[in-house]
Short mmCIF file of C-alpha atoms in Angstrom, two decimals:
data_model
loop_
_atom_site.label_atom_id
_atom_site.label_comp_id
_atom_site.label_asym_id
_atom_site.label_seq_id
_atom_site.Cartn_x
_atom_site.Cartn_y
_atom_site.Cartn_z
CA MET A 1 0.00 0.00 0.00
CA ILE A 2 1.48 3.37 -1.03
CA HIS A 3 0.15 6.55 0.46
CA SER A 4 0.27 9.80 -1.45
CA ARG A 5 2.03 12.70 0.19
CA ASN A 6 -0.32 15.20 1.80
CA ARG A 7 0.34 18.81 0.98
CA LEU A 8 0.49 20.56 4.30
CA GLY A 9 1.90 23.85 3.09
CA SER A 10 4.62 25.08 5.36
CA LYS A 11 3.44 22.97 8.29
CA LYS A 12 6.16 20.56 9.36
CA ILE A 13 5.26 16.89 9.21
CA LYS A 14 5.79 15.12 12.54
CA VAL A 15 6.59 11.50 13.30
CA CYS A 16 6.57 9.97 16.77
CA VAL A 17 8.60 6.98 17.96
CA HIS A 18 9.29 5.71 21.47
CA ASN A 19 11.83 7.42 23.70
CA GLY A 20 14.66 5.79 25.65
CA THR A 21 17.18 3.49 23.96
CA PHE A 22 16.73 3.47 20.20
CA HIS A 23 16.96 0.36 18.06
CA PRO A 24 17.51 -0.41 14.36
CA ASP A 25 13.73 -0.82 14.00
CA ASP A 26 12.62 2.67 15.00
CA VAL A 27 15.72 4.30 13.49
CA PHE A 28 15.12 2.74 10.08
CA ASP A 29 11.40 3.59 10.33
CA VAL A 30 12.24 7.28 10.35
CA ALA A 31 14.98 6.86 7.74
CA VAL A 32 12.51 5.22 5.33
CA LEU A 33 9.91 7.93 5.98
CA SER A 34 12.52 10.64 5.38
CA LEU A 35 13.42 9.15 2.00
CA TYR A 36 9.74 8.78 1.14
CA LEU A 37 8.96 12.39 2.04
CA LYS A 38 12.26 13.59 0.54
CA LYS A 39 12.86 15.54 3.71
CA THR A 40 13.39 14.81 7.38
CA PRO A 41 10.19 15.26 9.43
CA ASP A 42 10.05 16.69 12.92
CA ILE A 43 10.81 13.81 15.28
CA LEU A 44 9.02 13.30 18.58
CA ARG A 45 10.19 10.58 20.95
CA SER A 46 7.68 9.66 23.65
CA ARG A 47 5.52 6.94 25.18
CA ASP A 48 2.92 9.52 26.19
CA PRO A 49 -0.37 9.07 24.25
CA LYS A 50 -0.90 12.84 24.34
CA VAL A 51 2.31 13.32 22.37
CA TRP A 52 1.30 10.67 19.80
CA THR A 53 -1.73 12.76 18.84
CA LYS A 54 0.60 15.59 17.77
CA ALA A 55 2.24 13.43 15.09
CA LYS A 56 0.98 12.59 11.61
CA TYR A 57 2.93 9.30 11.71
CA VAL A 58 3.28 7.07 14.79
CA PHE A 59 5.91 4.33 14.54
CA ASP A 60 6.87 1.48 16.90
CA VAL A 61 4.74 2.78 19.75
CA GLY A 62 1.03 3.08 20.55
CA GLY A 63 -0.04 -0.54 20.12
CA VAL A 64 -1.90 0.06 16.84
CA TYR A 65 -1.27 -1.10 13.28
CA ASP A 66 -3.53 0.98 11.06
CA PRO A 67 -1.90 2.02 7.75
CA LYS A 68 -4.87 4.17 6.74
CA HIS A 69 -4.29 6.36 9.77
CA LEU A 70 -0.48 6.11 9.51
CA LYS A 71 -0.04 4.17 12.75
CA PHE A 72 2.55 1.40 12.59
CA ASP A 73 3.25 -0.69 15.67
CA HIS A 74 3.76 -4.43 16.16
CA HIS A 75 3.88 -4.75 19.95
CA GLN A 76 0.19 -5.52 20.51
CA SER A 77 -0.61 -9.10 21.54
CA SER A 78 -3.02 -9.49 18.61
CA PHE A 79 -0.34 -8.73 16.00
CA ASN A 80 0.65 -11.81 13.97
CA LYS A 81 1.54 -10.50 10.50
CA LYS A 82 4.25 -12.72 9.00
CA ARG A 83 6.00 -13.16 5.69
CA ALA A 84 5.77 -16.37 3.72
CA ASN A 85 9.17 -17.42 5.11
CA GLY A 86 7.90 -17.11 8.68
CA ILE A 87 9.68 -13.88 9.68
CA THR A 88 7.25 -11.75 11.68
CA TYR A 89 6.99 -8.11 10.70
CA ALA A 90 8.38 -5.47 13.02
CA THR A 91 7.67 -1.81 12.36
CA ALA A 92 10.56 -1.48 9.91
CA GLY A 93 8.93 -4.10 7.71
CA LEU A 94 5.50 -2.50 8.00
CA VAL A 95 6.86 0.93 7.10
CA TRP A 96 8.91 -0.45 4.19
CA GLU A 97 5.90 -2.42 2.94
CA ASN A 98 3.81 0.75 2.82
CA PHE A 99 6.37 3.30 1.57
CA GLY A 100 9.29 1.33 0.15
CA MET A 101 8.04 0.96 -3.43
CA LYS A 102 7.91 4.72 -3.82
CA ILE A 103 11.57 4.87 -2.77
CA ALA A 104 12.84 1.78 -4.60
CA LYS A 105 10.87 2.52 -7.78
CA SER A 106 10.92 -1.14 -8.82
CA LYS A 107 9.66 -4.40 -7.40
CA GLU A 108 13.08 -6.03 -7.81
CA ILE A 109 14.86 -3.40 -5.74
CA PHE A 110 12.01 -3.21 -3.21
CA GLU A 111 12.25 -6.96 -2.58
CA LYS A 112 16.06 -7.01 -2.49
CA ILE A 113 16.20 -4.26 0.15
CA ASP A 114 13.53 -6.08 2.13
CA ARG A 115 15.59 -9.28 2.12
CA LYS A 116 18.96 -7.67 2.72
CA ILE A 117 18.15 -4.95 5.28
CA ILE A 118 14.56 -4.91 6.48
CA GLN A 119 13.94 -8.58 7.22
CA PRO A 120 17.12 -8.88 9.35
CA ILE A 121 15.95 -5.84 11.35
CA ASP A 122 12.49 -7.36 11.81
CA ALA A 123 13.98 -10.71 12.82
CA GLU A 124 16.26 -9.13 15.44
CA ASP A 125 13.47 -6.97 16.84
CA ASN A 126 11.25 -10.04 17.21
CA GLY A 127 13.95 -12.24 18.73
CA ILE A 128 14.31 -14.48 15.67
CA GLU A 129 17.76 -16.02 15.12
CA LEU A 130 18.90 -15.89 11.48
CA TYR A 131 22.13 -17.85 11.83
CA LYS A 132 24.20 -20.09 14.06
CA ASN A 133 27.77 -19.29 15.05
CA ASN A 134 30.59 -21.63 14.11
CA PHE A 135 32.70 -20.20 16.91
CA GLU A 136 31.40 -19.68 20.42
CA GLU A 137 31.22 -16.03 21.50
CA ILE A 138 32.33 -14.81 18.05
CA HIS A 139 29.56 -12.94 16.24
CA PRO A 140 29.35 -11.01 12.95
CA TYR A 141 29.25 -7.24 13.44
CA THR A 142 26.07 -6.05 11.72
CA PHE A 143 24.68 -2.63 10.84
CA GLY A 144 22.23 -3.30 13.66
CA ASP A 145 25.17 -3.47 16.06
CA TYR A 146 26.36 -0.15 14.68
CA ILE A 147 22.99 1.50 15.28
CA HIS A 148 22.93 0.13 18.83
CA ALA A 149 26.44 1.50 19.36
CA LEU A 150 25.24 5.03 18.61
CA ASN A 151 23.26 5.03 21.86
CA PRO A 152 25.18 6.71 24.70
CA THR A 153 26.72 4.42 27.29
CA TRP A 154 25.85 4.69 30.97
CA ARG A 155 28.92 6.90 31.46
CA GLU A 156 27.95 9.33 28.70
CA LYS A 157 25.52 12.16 29.13
CA GLY A 158 24.15 11.77 25.62
CA GLN A 159 22.59 14.46 23.46
CA GLY A 160 18.99 13.32 23.46
CA LEU A 161 17.22 13.79 20.15
CA LYS A 162 20.47 14.63 18.36
CA ASP A 163 21.79 11.10 18.99
CA PHE A 164 18.67 9.64 17.42
CA LYS A 165 18.84 12.00 14.45
CA ASP A 166 22.49 11.04 13.91
CA ALA A 167 21.47 7.36 13.86
CA VAL A 168 18.69 8.13 11.35
CA SER A 169 21.23 9.91 9.16
CA GLU A 170 23.44 6.80 9.17
CA ALA A 171 20.47 4.57 8.35
CA LYS A 172 19.57 6.81 5.41
CA LYS A 173 23.11 6.49 4.06
CA ILE A 174 22.86 2.70 4.25
CA LEU A 175 19.51 2.64 2.46
CA ILE A 176 20.61 5.06 -0.26
CA ARG A 177 23.79 3.10 -0.98
CA GLU A 178 22.11 -0.30 -0.97
CA ILE A 179 19.33 0.94 -3.27
CA LYS A 180 21.98 2.31 -5.65
CA ARG A 181 23.95 -0.94 -5.51
CA ALA A 182 20.82 -2.99 -6.10
CA LYS A 183 19.82 -0.84 -9.07
CA ASP A 184 23.24 -1.13 -10.70
CA SER A 185 23.45 -4.87 -10.00
CA PHE A 186 20.19 -5.49 -11.88
CA VAL A 187 21.45 -3.43 -14.84
CA SER A 188 24.66 -5.47 -14.84
CA GLU A 189 22.72 -8.73 -14.62
CA LYS A 190 20.67 -7.88 -17.70
CA ILE A 191 23.81 -7.00 -19.69
CA ILE A 192 25.58 -10.22 -18.70
CA LEU A 193 22.52 -12.34 -19.52
CA ASN A 194 22.29 -10.64 -22.91
CA ILE A 195 25.95 -11.45 -23.61
CA TYR A 196 25.38 -15.06 -22.54
CA ARG A 197 22.38 -15.47 -24.81
CA LYS A 198 24.21 -14.02 -27.84
CA THR A 199 27.32 -16.14 -27.32
CA LYS A 200 27.39 -19.16 -29.66
CA ASP A 201 30.00 -21.20 -27.78
CA LYS A 202 28.74 -20.71 -24.26
CA ARG A 203 31.79 -22.40 -22.74
CA ILE A 204 33.70 -19.13 -23.17
CA ILE A 205 31.90 -15.91 -22.27
CA VAL A 206 33.67 -12.69 -23.28
CA MET A 207 32.56 -9.47 -21.61
CA ASN A 208 33.76 -6.03 -20.73
CA ASP A 209 35.58 -5.89 -17.38
CA GLN A 210 33.16 -3.24 -16.10
CA TYR A 211 30.35 -5.73 -15.53
CA ALA A 212 30.73 -6.76 -11.91
CA GLY A 213 28.94 -9.67 -10.32
CA TRP A 214 29.22 -11.99 -13.32
CA LYS A 215 29.86 -15.05 -11.15
CA GLY A 216 26.44 -14.87 -9.55
CA VAL A 217 24.77 -14.55 -12.96
CA LEU A 218 26.73 -17.11 -14.98
CA GLY A 219 26.91 -19.52 -12.07
CA GLN A 220 23.32 -20.56 -12.74
CA PHE A 221 24.33 -22.05 -16.12
CA LYS A 222 26.25 -25.27 -16.76
CA GLU A 223 28.09 -24.37 -19.98
CA PRO A 224 30.45 -21.50 -19.06
CA LEU A 225 34.01 -22.58 -18.26
CA PHE A 226 35.90 -19.33 -18.84
#
């Protein structure tokens, strides 16, 4: 479901998320909304219902999932929205589902970003393990870890809303780069497939060095040797 942007004149659009420690889920919620709106909205951080009413968008707080009224939360006991693979939606997934196509501009890119970034965020937020470690106490360092690290420690005073905004800025950079990489990878894939199809002796595929990612494309065929 894609919502059209409301024209509110000079009135600043507001989004509310929960206060306290921020997580990849709520950070990416606001990052996605910022890319959708093409500007950063005013950010409110509160668990006070009175504050929620001041915001046009309410993410990851409030106990309501109602896209028509721009309320996106997954913490209510009645919530059971899952993907076909079994990964339950967190707010990042709900927000991406509703606004991501407008940002990605293609189904291929929309789905790739969902698999690569959004589903891992949803899985973590819902306590779903995506992998098993081969070495005890050695874990991959993820972008989720990086977002968590932007929270102040107990010995730091912190800068309140600024810390959250800085995290949103980092999340936007990740989304923008991964969307660009996905877009270019699909262009490359089409070029490589076209070369493959036009090659008579498919054991030897000759291509320009600029086309990255050829292994993933040609690896699905049996003929290519070189």
